[in-house]
mmCIF file of C-alpha atoms in Angstrom:
data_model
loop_
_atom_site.group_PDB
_atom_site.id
_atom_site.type_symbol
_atom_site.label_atom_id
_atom_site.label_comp_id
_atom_site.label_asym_id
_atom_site.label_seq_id
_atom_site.Cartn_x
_atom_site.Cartn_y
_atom_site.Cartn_z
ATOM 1 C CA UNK A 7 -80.694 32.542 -37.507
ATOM 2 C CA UNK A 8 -77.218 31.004 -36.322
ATOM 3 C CA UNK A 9 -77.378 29.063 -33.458
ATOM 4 C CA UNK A 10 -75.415 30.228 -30.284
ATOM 5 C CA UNK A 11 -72.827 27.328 -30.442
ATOM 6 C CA UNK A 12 -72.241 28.691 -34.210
ATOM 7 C CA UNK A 13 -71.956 32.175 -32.983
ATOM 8 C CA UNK A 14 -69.093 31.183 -30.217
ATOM 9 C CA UNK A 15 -67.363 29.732 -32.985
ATOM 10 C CA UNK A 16 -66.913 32.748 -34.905
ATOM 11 C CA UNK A 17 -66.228 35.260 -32.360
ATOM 12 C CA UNK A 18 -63.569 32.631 -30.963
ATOM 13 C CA UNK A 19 -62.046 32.485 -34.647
ATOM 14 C CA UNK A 20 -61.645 36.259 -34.835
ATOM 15 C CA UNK A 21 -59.593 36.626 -32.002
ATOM 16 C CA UNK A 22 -55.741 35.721 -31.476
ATOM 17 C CA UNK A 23 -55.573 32.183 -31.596
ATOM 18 C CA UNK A 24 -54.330 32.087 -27.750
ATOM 19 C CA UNK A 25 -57.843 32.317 -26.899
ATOM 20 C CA UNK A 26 -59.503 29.640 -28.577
ATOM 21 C CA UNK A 27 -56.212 27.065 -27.104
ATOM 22 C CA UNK A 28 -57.849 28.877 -24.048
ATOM 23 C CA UNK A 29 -61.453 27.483 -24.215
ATOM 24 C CA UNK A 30 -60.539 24.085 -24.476
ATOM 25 C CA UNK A 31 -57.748 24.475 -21.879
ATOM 26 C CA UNK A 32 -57.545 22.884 -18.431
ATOM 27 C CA UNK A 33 -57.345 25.862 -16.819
ATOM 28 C CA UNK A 34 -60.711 27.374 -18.284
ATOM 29 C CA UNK A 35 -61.818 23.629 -17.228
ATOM 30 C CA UNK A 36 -60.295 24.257 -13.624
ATOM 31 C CA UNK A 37 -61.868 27.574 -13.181
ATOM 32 C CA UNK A 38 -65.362 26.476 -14.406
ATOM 33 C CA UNK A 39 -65.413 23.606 -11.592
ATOM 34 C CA UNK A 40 -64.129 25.812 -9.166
ATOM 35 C CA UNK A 41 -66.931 28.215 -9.777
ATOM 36 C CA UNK A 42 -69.464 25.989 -9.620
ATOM 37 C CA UNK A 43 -68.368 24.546 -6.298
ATOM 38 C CA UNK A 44 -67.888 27.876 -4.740
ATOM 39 C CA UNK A 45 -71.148 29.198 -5.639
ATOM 40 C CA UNK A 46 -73.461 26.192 -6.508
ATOM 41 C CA UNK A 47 -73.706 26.963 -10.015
ATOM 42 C CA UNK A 48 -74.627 24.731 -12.485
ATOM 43 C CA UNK A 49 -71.977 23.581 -15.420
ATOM 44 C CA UNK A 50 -74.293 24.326 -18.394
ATOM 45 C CA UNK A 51 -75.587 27.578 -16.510
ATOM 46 C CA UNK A 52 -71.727 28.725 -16.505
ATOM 47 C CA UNK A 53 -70.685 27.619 -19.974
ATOM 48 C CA UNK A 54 -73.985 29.434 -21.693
ATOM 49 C CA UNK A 55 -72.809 32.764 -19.718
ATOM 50 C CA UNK A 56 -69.564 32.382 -21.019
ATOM 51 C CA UNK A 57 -71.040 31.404 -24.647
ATOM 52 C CA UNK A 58 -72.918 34.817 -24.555
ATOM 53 C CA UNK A 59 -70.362 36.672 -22.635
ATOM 54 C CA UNK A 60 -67.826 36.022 -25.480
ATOM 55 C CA UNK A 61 -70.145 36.202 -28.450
ATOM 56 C CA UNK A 62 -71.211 39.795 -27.146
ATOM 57 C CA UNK A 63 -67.593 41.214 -27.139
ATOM 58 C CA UNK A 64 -66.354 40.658 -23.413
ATOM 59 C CA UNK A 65 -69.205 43.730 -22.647
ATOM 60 C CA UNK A 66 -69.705 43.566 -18.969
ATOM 61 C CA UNK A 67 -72.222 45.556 -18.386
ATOM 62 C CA UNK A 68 -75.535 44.698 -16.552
ATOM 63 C CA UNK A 69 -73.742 41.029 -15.819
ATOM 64 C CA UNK A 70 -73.883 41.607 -12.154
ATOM 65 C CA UNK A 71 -77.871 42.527 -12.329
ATOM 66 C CA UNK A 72 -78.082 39.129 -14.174
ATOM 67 C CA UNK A 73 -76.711 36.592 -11.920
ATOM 68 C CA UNK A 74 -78.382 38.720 -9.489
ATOM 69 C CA UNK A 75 -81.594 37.702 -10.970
ATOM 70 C CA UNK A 76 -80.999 33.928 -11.962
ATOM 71 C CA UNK A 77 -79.673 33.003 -8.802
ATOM 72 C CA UNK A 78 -81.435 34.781 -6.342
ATOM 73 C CA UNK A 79 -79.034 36.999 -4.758
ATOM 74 C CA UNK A 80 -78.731 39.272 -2.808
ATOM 75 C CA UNK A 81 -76.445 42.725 -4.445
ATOM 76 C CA UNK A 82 -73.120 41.986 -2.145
ATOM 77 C CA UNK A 83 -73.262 37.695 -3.403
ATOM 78 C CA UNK A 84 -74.045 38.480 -6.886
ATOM 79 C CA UNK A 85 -70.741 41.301 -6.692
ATOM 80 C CA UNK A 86 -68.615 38.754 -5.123
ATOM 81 C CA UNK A 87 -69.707 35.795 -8.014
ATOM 82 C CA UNK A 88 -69.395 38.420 -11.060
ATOM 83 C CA UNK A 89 -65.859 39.406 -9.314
ATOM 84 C CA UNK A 90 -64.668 35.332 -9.788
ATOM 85 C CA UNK A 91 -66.061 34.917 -12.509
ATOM 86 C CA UNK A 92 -64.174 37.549 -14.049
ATOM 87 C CA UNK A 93 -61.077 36.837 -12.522
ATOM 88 C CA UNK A 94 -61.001 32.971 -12.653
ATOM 89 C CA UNK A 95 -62.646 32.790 -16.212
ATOM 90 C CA UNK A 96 -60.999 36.071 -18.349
ATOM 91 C CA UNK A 97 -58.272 37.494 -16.527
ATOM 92 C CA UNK A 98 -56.329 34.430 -17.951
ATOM 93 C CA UNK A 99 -57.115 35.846 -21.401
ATOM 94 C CA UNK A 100 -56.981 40.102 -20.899
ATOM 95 C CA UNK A 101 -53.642 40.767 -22.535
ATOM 96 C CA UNK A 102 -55.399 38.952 -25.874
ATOM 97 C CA UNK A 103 -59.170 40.387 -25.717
ATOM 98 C CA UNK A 104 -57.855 43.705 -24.381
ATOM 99 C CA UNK A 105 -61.287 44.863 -23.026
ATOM 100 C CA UNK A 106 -59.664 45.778 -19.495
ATOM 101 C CA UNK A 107 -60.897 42.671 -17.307
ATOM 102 C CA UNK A 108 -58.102 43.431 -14.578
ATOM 103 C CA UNK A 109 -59.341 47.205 -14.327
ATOM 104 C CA UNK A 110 -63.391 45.864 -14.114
ATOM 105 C CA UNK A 111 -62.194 43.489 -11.067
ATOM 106 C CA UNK A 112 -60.412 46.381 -9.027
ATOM 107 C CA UNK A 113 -63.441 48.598 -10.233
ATOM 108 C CA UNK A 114 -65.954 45.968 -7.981
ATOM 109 C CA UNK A 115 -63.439 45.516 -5.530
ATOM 110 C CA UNK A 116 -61.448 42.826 -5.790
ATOM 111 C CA UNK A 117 -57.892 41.879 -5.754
ATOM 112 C CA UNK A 118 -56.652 40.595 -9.408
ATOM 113 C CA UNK A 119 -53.812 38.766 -6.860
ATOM 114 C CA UNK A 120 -56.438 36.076 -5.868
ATOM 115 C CA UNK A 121 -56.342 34.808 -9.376
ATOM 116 C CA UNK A 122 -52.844 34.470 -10.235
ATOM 117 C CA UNK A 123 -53.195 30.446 -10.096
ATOM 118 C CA UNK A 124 -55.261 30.857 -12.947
ATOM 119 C CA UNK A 125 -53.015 33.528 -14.975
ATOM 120 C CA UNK A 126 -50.050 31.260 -14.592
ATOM 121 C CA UNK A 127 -51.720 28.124 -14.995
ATOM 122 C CA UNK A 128 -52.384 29.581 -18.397
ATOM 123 C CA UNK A 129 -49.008 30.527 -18.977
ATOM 124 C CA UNK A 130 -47.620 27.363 -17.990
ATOM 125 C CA UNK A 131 -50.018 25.840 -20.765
ATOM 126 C CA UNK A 132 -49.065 28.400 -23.396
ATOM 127 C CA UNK A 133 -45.283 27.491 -23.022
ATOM 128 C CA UNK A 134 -45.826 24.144 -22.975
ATOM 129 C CA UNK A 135 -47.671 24.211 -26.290
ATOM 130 C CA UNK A 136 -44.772 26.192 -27.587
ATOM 131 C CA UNK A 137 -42.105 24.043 -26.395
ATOM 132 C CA UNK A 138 -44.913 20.583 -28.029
ATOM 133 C CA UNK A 139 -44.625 22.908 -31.230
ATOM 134 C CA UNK A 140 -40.958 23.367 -31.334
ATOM 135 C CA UNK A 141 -40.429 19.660 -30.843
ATOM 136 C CA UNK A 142 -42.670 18.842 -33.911
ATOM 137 C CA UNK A 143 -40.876 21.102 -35.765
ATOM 138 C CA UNK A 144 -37.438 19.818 -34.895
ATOM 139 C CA UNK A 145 -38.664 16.428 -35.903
ATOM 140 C CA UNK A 146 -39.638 17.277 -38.995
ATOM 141 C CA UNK A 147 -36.634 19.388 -39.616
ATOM 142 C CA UNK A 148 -34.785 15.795 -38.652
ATOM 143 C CA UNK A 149 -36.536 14.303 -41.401
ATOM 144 C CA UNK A 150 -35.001 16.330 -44.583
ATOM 145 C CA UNK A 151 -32.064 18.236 -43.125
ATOM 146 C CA UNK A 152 -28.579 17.292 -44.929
ATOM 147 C CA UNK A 153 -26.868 16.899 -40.959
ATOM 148 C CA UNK A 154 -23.502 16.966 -42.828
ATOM 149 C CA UNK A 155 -24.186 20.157 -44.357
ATOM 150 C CA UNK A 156 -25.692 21.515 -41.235
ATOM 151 C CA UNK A 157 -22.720 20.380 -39.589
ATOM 152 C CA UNK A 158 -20.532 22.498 -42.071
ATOM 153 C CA UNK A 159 -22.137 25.504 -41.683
ATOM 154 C CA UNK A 160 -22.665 25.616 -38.468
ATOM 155 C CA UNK A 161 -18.417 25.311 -37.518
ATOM 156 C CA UNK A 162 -17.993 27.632 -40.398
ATOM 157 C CA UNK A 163 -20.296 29.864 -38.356
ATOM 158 C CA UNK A 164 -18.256 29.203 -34.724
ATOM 159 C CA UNK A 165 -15.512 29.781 -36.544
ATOM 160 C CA UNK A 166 -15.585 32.988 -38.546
ATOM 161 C CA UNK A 167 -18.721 34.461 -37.005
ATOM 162 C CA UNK A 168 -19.399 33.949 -33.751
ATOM 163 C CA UNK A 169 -18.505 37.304 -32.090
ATOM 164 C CA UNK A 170 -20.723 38.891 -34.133
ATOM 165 C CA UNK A 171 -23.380 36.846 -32.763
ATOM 166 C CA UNK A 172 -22.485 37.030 -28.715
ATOM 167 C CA UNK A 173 -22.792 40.820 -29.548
ATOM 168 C CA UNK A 174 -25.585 41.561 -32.595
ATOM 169 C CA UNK A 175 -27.414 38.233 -33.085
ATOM 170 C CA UNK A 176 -30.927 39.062 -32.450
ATOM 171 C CA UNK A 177 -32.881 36.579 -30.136
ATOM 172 C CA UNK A 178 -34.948 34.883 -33.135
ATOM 173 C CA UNK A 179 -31.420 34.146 -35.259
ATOM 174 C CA UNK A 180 -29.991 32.754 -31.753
ATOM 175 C CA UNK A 181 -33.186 30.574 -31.421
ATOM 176 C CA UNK A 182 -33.240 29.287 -35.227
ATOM 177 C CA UNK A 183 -28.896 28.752 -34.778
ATOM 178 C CA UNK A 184 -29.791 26.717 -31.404
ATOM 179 C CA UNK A 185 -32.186 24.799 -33.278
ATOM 180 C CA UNK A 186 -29.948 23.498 -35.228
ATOM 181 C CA UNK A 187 -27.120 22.948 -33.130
ATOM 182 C CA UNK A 188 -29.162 20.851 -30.847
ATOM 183 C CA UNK A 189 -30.217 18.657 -33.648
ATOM 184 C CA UNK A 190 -26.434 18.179 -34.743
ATOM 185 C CA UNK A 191 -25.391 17.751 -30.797
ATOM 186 C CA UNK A 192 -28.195 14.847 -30.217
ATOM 187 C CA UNK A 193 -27.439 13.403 -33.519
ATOM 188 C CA UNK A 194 -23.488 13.687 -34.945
ATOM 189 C CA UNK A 195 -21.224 12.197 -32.471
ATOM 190 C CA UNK A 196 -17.991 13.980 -33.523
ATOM 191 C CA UNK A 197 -20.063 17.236 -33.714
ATOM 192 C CA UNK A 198 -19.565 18.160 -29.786
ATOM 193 C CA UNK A 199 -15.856 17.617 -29.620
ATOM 194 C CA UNK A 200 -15.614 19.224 -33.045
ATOM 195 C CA UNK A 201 -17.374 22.374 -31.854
ATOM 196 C CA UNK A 202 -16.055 22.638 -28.879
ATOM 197 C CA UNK A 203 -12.404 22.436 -30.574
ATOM 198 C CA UNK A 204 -13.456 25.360 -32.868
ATOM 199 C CA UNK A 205 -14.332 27.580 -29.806
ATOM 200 C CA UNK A 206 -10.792 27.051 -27.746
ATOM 201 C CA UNK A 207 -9.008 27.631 -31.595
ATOM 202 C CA UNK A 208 -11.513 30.671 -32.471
ATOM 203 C CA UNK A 209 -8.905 33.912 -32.902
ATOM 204 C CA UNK A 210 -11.680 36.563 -32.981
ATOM 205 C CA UNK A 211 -11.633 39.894 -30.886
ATOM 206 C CA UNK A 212 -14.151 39.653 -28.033
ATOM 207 C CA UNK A 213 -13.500 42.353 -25.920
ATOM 208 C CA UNK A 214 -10.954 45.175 -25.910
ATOM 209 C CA UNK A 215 -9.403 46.079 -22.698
ATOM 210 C CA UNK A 216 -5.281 44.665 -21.930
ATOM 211 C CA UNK A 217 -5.467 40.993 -21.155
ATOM 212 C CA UNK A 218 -3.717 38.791 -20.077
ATOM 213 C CA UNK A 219 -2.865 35.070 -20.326
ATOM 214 C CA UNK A 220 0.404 33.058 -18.768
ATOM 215 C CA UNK A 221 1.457 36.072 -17.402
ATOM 216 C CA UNK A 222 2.226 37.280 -20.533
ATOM 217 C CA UNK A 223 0.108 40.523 -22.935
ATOM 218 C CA UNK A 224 -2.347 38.550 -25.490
ATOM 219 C CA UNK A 225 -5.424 39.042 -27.790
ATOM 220 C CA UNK A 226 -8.693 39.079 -26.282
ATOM 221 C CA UNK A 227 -9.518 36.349 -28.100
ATOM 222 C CA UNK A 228 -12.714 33.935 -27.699
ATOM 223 C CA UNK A 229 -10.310 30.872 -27.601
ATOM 224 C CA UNK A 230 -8.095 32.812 -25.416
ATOM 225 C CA UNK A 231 -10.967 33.749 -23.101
ATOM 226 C CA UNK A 232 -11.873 29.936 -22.630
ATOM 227 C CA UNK A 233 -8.639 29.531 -21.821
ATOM 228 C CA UNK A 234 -8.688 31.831 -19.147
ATOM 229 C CA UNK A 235 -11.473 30.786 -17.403
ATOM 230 C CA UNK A 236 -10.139 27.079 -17.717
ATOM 231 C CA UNK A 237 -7.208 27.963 -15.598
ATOM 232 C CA UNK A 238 -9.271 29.535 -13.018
ATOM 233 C CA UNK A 239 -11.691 27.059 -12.451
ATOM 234 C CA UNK A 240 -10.579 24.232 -14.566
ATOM 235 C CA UNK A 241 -12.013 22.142 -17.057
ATOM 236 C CA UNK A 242 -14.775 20.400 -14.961
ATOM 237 C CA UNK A 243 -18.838 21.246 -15.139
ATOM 238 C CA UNK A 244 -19.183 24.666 -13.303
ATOM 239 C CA UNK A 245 -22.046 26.322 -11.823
ATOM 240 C CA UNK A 246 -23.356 29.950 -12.243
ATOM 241 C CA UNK A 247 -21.422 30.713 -8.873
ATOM 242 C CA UNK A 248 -18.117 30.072 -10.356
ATOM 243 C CA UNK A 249 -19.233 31.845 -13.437
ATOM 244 C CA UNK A 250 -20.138 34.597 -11.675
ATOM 245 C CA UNK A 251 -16.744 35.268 -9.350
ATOM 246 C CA UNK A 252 -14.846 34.923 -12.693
ATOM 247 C CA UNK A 253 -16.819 37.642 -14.086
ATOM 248 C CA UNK A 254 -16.538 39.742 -10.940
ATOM 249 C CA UNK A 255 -13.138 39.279 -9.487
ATOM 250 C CA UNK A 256 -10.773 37.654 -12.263
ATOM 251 C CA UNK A 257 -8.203 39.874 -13.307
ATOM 252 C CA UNK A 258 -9.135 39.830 -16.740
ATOM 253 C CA UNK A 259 -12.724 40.287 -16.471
ATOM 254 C CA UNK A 260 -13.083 42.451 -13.447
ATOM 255 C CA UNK A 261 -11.884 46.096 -15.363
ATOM 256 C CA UNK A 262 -14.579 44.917 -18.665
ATOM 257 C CA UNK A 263 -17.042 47.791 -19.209
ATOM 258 C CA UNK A 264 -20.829 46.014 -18.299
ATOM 259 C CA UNK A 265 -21.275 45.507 -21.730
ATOM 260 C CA UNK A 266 -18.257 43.221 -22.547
ATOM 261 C CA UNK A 267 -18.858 41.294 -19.238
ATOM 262 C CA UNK A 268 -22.477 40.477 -20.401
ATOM 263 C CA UNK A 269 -20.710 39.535 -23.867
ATOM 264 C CA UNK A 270 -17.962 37.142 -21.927
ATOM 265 C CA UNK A 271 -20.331 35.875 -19.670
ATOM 266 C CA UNK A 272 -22.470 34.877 -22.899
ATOM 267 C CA UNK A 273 -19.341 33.045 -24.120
ATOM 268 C CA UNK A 274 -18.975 31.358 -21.157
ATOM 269 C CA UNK A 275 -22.386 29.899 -20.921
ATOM 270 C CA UNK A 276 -22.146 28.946 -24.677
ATOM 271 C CA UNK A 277 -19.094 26.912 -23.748
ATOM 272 C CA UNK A 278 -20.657 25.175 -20.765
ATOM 273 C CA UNK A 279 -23.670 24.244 -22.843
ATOM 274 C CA UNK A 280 -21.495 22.487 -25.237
ATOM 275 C CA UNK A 281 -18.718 21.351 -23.748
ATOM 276 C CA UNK A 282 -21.311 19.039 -20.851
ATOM 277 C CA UNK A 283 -24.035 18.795 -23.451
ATOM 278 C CA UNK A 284 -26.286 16.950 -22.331
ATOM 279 C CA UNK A 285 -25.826 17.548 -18.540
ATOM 280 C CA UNK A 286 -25.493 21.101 -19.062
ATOM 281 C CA UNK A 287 -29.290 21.729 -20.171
ATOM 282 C CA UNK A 288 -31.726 22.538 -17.373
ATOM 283 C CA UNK A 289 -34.277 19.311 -17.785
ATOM 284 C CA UNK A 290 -34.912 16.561 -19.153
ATOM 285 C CA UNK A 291 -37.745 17.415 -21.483
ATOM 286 C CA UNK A 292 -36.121 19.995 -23.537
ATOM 287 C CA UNK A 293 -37.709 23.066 -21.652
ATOM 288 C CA UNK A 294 -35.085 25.565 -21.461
ATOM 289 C CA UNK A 295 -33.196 24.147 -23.177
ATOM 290 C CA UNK A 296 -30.677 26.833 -25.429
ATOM 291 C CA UNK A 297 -26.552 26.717 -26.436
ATOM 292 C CA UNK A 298 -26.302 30.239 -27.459
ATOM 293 C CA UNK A 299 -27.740 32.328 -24.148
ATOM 294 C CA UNK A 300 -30.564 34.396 -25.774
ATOM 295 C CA UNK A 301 -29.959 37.952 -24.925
ATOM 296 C CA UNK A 302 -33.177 39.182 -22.754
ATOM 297 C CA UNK A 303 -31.908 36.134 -20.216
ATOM 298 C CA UNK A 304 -28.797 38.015 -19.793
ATOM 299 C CA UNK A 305 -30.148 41.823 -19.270
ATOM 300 C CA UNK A 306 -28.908 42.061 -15.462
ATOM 301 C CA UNK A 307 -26.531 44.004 -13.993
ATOM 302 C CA UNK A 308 -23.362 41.744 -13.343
ATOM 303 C CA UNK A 309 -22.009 43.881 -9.997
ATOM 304 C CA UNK A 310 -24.207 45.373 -7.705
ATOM 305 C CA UNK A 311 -24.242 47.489 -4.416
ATOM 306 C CA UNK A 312 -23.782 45.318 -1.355
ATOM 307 C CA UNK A 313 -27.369 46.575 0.636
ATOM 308 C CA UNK A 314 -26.723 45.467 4.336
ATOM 309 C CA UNK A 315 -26.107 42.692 6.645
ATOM 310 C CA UNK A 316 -26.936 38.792 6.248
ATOM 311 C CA UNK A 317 -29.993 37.780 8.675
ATOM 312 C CA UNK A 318 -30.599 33.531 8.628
ATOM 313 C CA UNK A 319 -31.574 31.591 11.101
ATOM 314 C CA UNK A 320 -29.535 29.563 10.487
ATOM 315 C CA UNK A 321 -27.067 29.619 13.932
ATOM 316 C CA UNK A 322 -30.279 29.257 16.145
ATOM 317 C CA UNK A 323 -30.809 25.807 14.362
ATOM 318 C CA UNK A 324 -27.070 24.806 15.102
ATOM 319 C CA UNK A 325 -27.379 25.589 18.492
ATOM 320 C CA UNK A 326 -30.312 23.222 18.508
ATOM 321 C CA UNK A 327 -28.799 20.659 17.178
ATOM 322 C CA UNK A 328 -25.452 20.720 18.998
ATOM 323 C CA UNK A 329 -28.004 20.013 22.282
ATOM 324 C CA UNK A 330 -29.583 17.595 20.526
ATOM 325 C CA UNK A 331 -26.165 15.402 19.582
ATOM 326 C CA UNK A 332 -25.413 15.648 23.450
ATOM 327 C CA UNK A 333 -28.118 13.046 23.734
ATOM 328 C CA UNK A 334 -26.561 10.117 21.407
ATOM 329 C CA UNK A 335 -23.211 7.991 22.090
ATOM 330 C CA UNK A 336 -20.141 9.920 20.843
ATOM 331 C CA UNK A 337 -19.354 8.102 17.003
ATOM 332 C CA UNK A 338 -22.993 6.484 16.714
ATOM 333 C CA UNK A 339 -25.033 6.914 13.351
ATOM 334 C CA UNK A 340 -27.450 9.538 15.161
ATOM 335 C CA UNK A 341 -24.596 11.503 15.894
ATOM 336 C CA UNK A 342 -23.126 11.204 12.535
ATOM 337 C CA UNK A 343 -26.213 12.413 11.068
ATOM 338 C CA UNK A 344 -26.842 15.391 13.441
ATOM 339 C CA UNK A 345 -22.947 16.366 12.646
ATOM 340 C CA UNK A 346 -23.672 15.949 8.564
ATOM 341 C CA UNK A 347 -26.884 18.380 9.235
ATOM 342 C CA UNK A 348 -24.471 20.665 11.479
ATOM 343 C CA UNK A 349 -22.375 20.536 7.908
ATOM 344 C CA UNK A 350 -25.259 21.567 5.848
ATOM 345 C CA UNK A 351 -26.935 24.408 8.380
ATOM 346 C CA UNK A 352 -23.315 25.899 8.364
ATOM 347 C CA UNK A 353 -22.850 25.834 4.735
ATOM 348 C CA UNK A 354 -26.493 27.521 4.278
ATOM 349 C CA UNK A 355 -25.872 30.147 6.870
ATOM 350 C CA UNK A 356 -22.247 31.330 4.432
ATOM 351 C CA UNK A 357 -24.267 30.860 1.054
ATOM 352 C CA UNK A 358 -27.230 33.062 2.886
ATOM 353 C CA UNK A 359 -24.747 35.863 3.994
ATOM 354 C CA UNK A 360 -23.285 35.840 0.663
ATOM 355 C CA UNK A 361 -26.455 36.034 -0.936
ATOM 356 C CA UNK A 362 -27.555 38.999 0.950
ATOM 357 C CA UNK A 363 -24.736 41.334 -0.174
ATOM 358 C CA UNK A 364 -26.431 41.372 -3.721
ATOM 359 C CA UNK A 365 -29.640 43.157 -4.812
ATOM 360 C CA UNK A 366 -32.693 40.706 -5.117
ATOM 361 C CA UNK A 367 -33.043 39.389 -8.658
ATOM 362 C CA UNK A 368 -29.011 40.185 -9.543
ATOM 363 C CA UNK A 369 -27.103 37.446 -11.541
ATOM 364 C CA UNK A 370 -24.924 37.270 -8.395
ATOM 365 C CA UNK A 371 -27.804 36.266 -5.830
ATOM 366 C CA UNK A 372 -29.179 34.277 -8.473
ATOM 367 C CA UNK A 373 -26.454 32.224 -8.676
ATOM 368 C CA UNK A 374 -25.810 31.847 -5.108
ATOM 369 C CA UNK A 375 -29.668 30.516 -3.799
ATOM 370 C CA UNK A 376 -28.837 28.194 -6.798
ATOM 371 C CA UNK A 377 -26.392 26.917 -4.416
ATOM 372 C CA UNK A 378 -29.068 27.052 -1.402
ATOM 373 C CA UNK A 379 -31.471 24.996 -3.527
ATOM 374 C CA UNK A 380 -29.004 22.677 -3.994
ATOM 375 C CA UNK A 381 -28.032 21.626 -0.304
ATOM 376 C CA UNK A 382 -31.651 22.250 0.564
#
C-alpha cells in the first residue's frame, strides 16, 4: 500500500503544474501559520488535512463534521475554521483544481473578499516565477544568439514591417520581437540610435484620415507621425499625460477613428520605449518591462464622457496652511516650506479636477493620478 506522502505526490503531479509551485509556496506557508494561530491548530494536524484533502480530489464533504470532531467544537467554530481553511488554503488554487472552492465558501457563509491577500499573494508569486523564467531564458538566448544577425533582422523588421505589427501582431509575436529587442538594446550600443533612426525614416501608411505636417498635406506616415508628436511636445522624455492630450486634442489625431488612435498611441509608446531606453521601462528588475505595447494593455477607450464635477479636499488643506504660515517670520525656511506645500496642494487639487472628468479606469484618468502619484 502507498504511503500518504507517495499518494500527495501523485495527485499533485496530475494537476496543472501551478499547483504543485503552490504547495511549496510562501503563501500556502503564510496561510498554514496563520491558521494555526487563529485557531490553535497544530502544523502537522493542518498539513495531514491538506495531504488527504488533496489526495481525495478537493471533495469537501463531511470536512466540517471532522474538525468538528478532532478539535472539539462546537457546529458554529468548526463552520467558521472549515470556512478559512478553505479560503486561506484553496481559494489561491480554484481557477486550476476547478472543484468550485469560491462557491463552497459563500455556500457556509463567508465572504471570498476576506481572502484576497492570499489570492494575490499567489499571483504576485506566479508572475514573479514567470518574469525568473523569462530571465533564464534570455540568458541563455544571450549565450548562442548571432546579435549581429539579430540586429539585421530586427531593423529589417522596423523598417518594412512594422505597421503590420502595431495593427495584426498577435501578443505572443510582440512578446518573442520584445525579447529580442531588449537583448540587442542592453547589449549593441549603436542598436538604439540605429532603431530609433529607422522609426523617424519609416515611410509606411499608419493611419488614413488627411494629415498634416508643416502646415502643409502629407502621408500618414509612421516617421511622419513621430514627427508630429515631436513638434508638439518636443523631443524630451514624456509622460502618459502628454501622450494622452496628443491623442485627444492634436489636430492630427483628434478626427482618428478609435481604432487608429489605439494604433498611433501604440507607436507612440514604442518610440518612447526606445528612444529613453533604459529610463523609459517601468523598474528596475525587468518587470514590465516591453518596447512594442502588447495589445490587451491598450484595450481602453481613448475619449470618454466627462461624468460630473471634481470633489478634493484639497482647498480646505490650503486654507489650513495659509493660517498656519501666519505664524512664521515672512522669508524664513518654515515659511518657505509651508509656501512649497501651498505649491503642491494647488497642483493636486487641478490634476484631481482633471482627473474627475474621465471615467474610472480610462487611459485619460490613468494617466493623470500618474501625475498625482508623482507629487504625492
Amino acid at each position: 500500500m502507498q504511503s500518504k506522502a507517495r499518494q500527495f505526490l501523485l495527485k499533485v503531479a496530475e494537476l496543472p503544474e501551478e499547483v504543485g509551485f503552490y504547495y511549496q509556496s510562501k503563501t500556502i506557508s503564510d496561510a498554514i501559520n496563520d491558521l494555526c494561530e487563529n485557531h490553535k491548530l497544530e502544523v502537522d494536524y493542518l498539513g495531514d488535512l491538506i495531504d488527504e484533502t488533496t489526495i481525495n480530489d478537493f471533495s469537501f464533504e463531511n470536512l466540517k463534521n471532522k474538525l468538528k470532531q478532532d478539535l472539539n467544537l462546537s457546529d458554529d467554530e468548526a463552520r467558521q475554521v472549515f470556512i478559512d481553511y478553505l479560503g486561506k488554503i484553496f481559494l489561491p488554487i480554484d481557477n486550476y483544481v476547478k472543484v468550485g472552492i469560491q462557491e463552497e465558501v459563500k455556500r457556509q457563509g463567508g465572504d471570498v473578499n476576506d481572502y484576497k491577500e492570499y489570492v494575490d499573494e499567489f499571483k504576485d508569486e506566479i508572475e514573479g516565477e514567470k518574469i525568473k523564467l523569462v530571465g533564464e531564458l534570455v540568458d541563455k538566448y544571450e549565450e548562442v544568439v548571432d546579435l549581429d544577425e539579430e540586429k539585421r533582422s530586427a531593423i529589417n523588421i522596423f523598417e518594412n514591417n512594422l505597421s503590420y505589427i502595431l495593427k495584426n501582431g498577435s501578443d505572443e509575436a510582440i512578446f518573442n520581437l520584445n525579447n529580442g529587442l531588449m537583448i540587442l538594446l542592453k547589449n549593441k550600443k549603436d542598436f538604439k540610435e540605429e532603431i530609433s533612426r529607422s522609426l523617424f525614416m519609416n515611410g509606411e501608411l499608419l493611419t488614413h484620415e488627411p494629415f498634416e505636417l508643416d502646415n502643409k498635406a502629407q502621408s500618414p506616415t509612421i516617421g511622419n507621425w513621430i514627427q508630429d508628436f515631436i513638434k508638439v511636445y518636443g523631443s524630451g522624455m514624456f509622460n502618459n499625460l502628454a501622450l494622452t492630450k496628443y491623442i485627444t486634442e492634436s489636430k492630427n489625431a483628434k478626427c482618428l477613428p478609435q481604432e487608429e488612435k489605439r494604433i498611433v498611441q501604440k507607436l507612440l509608446r514604442l518610440y518612447r520605449n526606445i528612444k529613453f531606453f533604459p529610463e523609459s521601462m517601468p523598474s528596475d528588475d525587468g518587470e514590465g518591462w516591453e518596447i512594442i505595447p502588447i495589445n490587451k494593455e491598450l484595450d481602453v477607450e481613448i475619449s470618454k464622457k466627462i461624468i460630473g464635477p471634481p470633489k478634493t479636499e484639497e482647498e480646505k488643506e490650503i486654507e489650513k496652511l495659509k493660517q498656519e504660515e501666519t505664524q512664521f517670520s515672512e522669508g524664513g525656511l518654515e515659511q518657505l516650506a509651508i509656501e512649497e506645500e501651498i505649491d503642491n496642494k494647488k497642483k493636486l487639487e487641478s490634476l484631481k479636477i482633471e482627473a474627475n472628468k474621465y471615467t474610472e479606469g480610462s487611459l485619460e484618468r490613468m494617466a493623470v493620478e500618474e501625475e498625482i502619484r508623482k507629487i504625492n
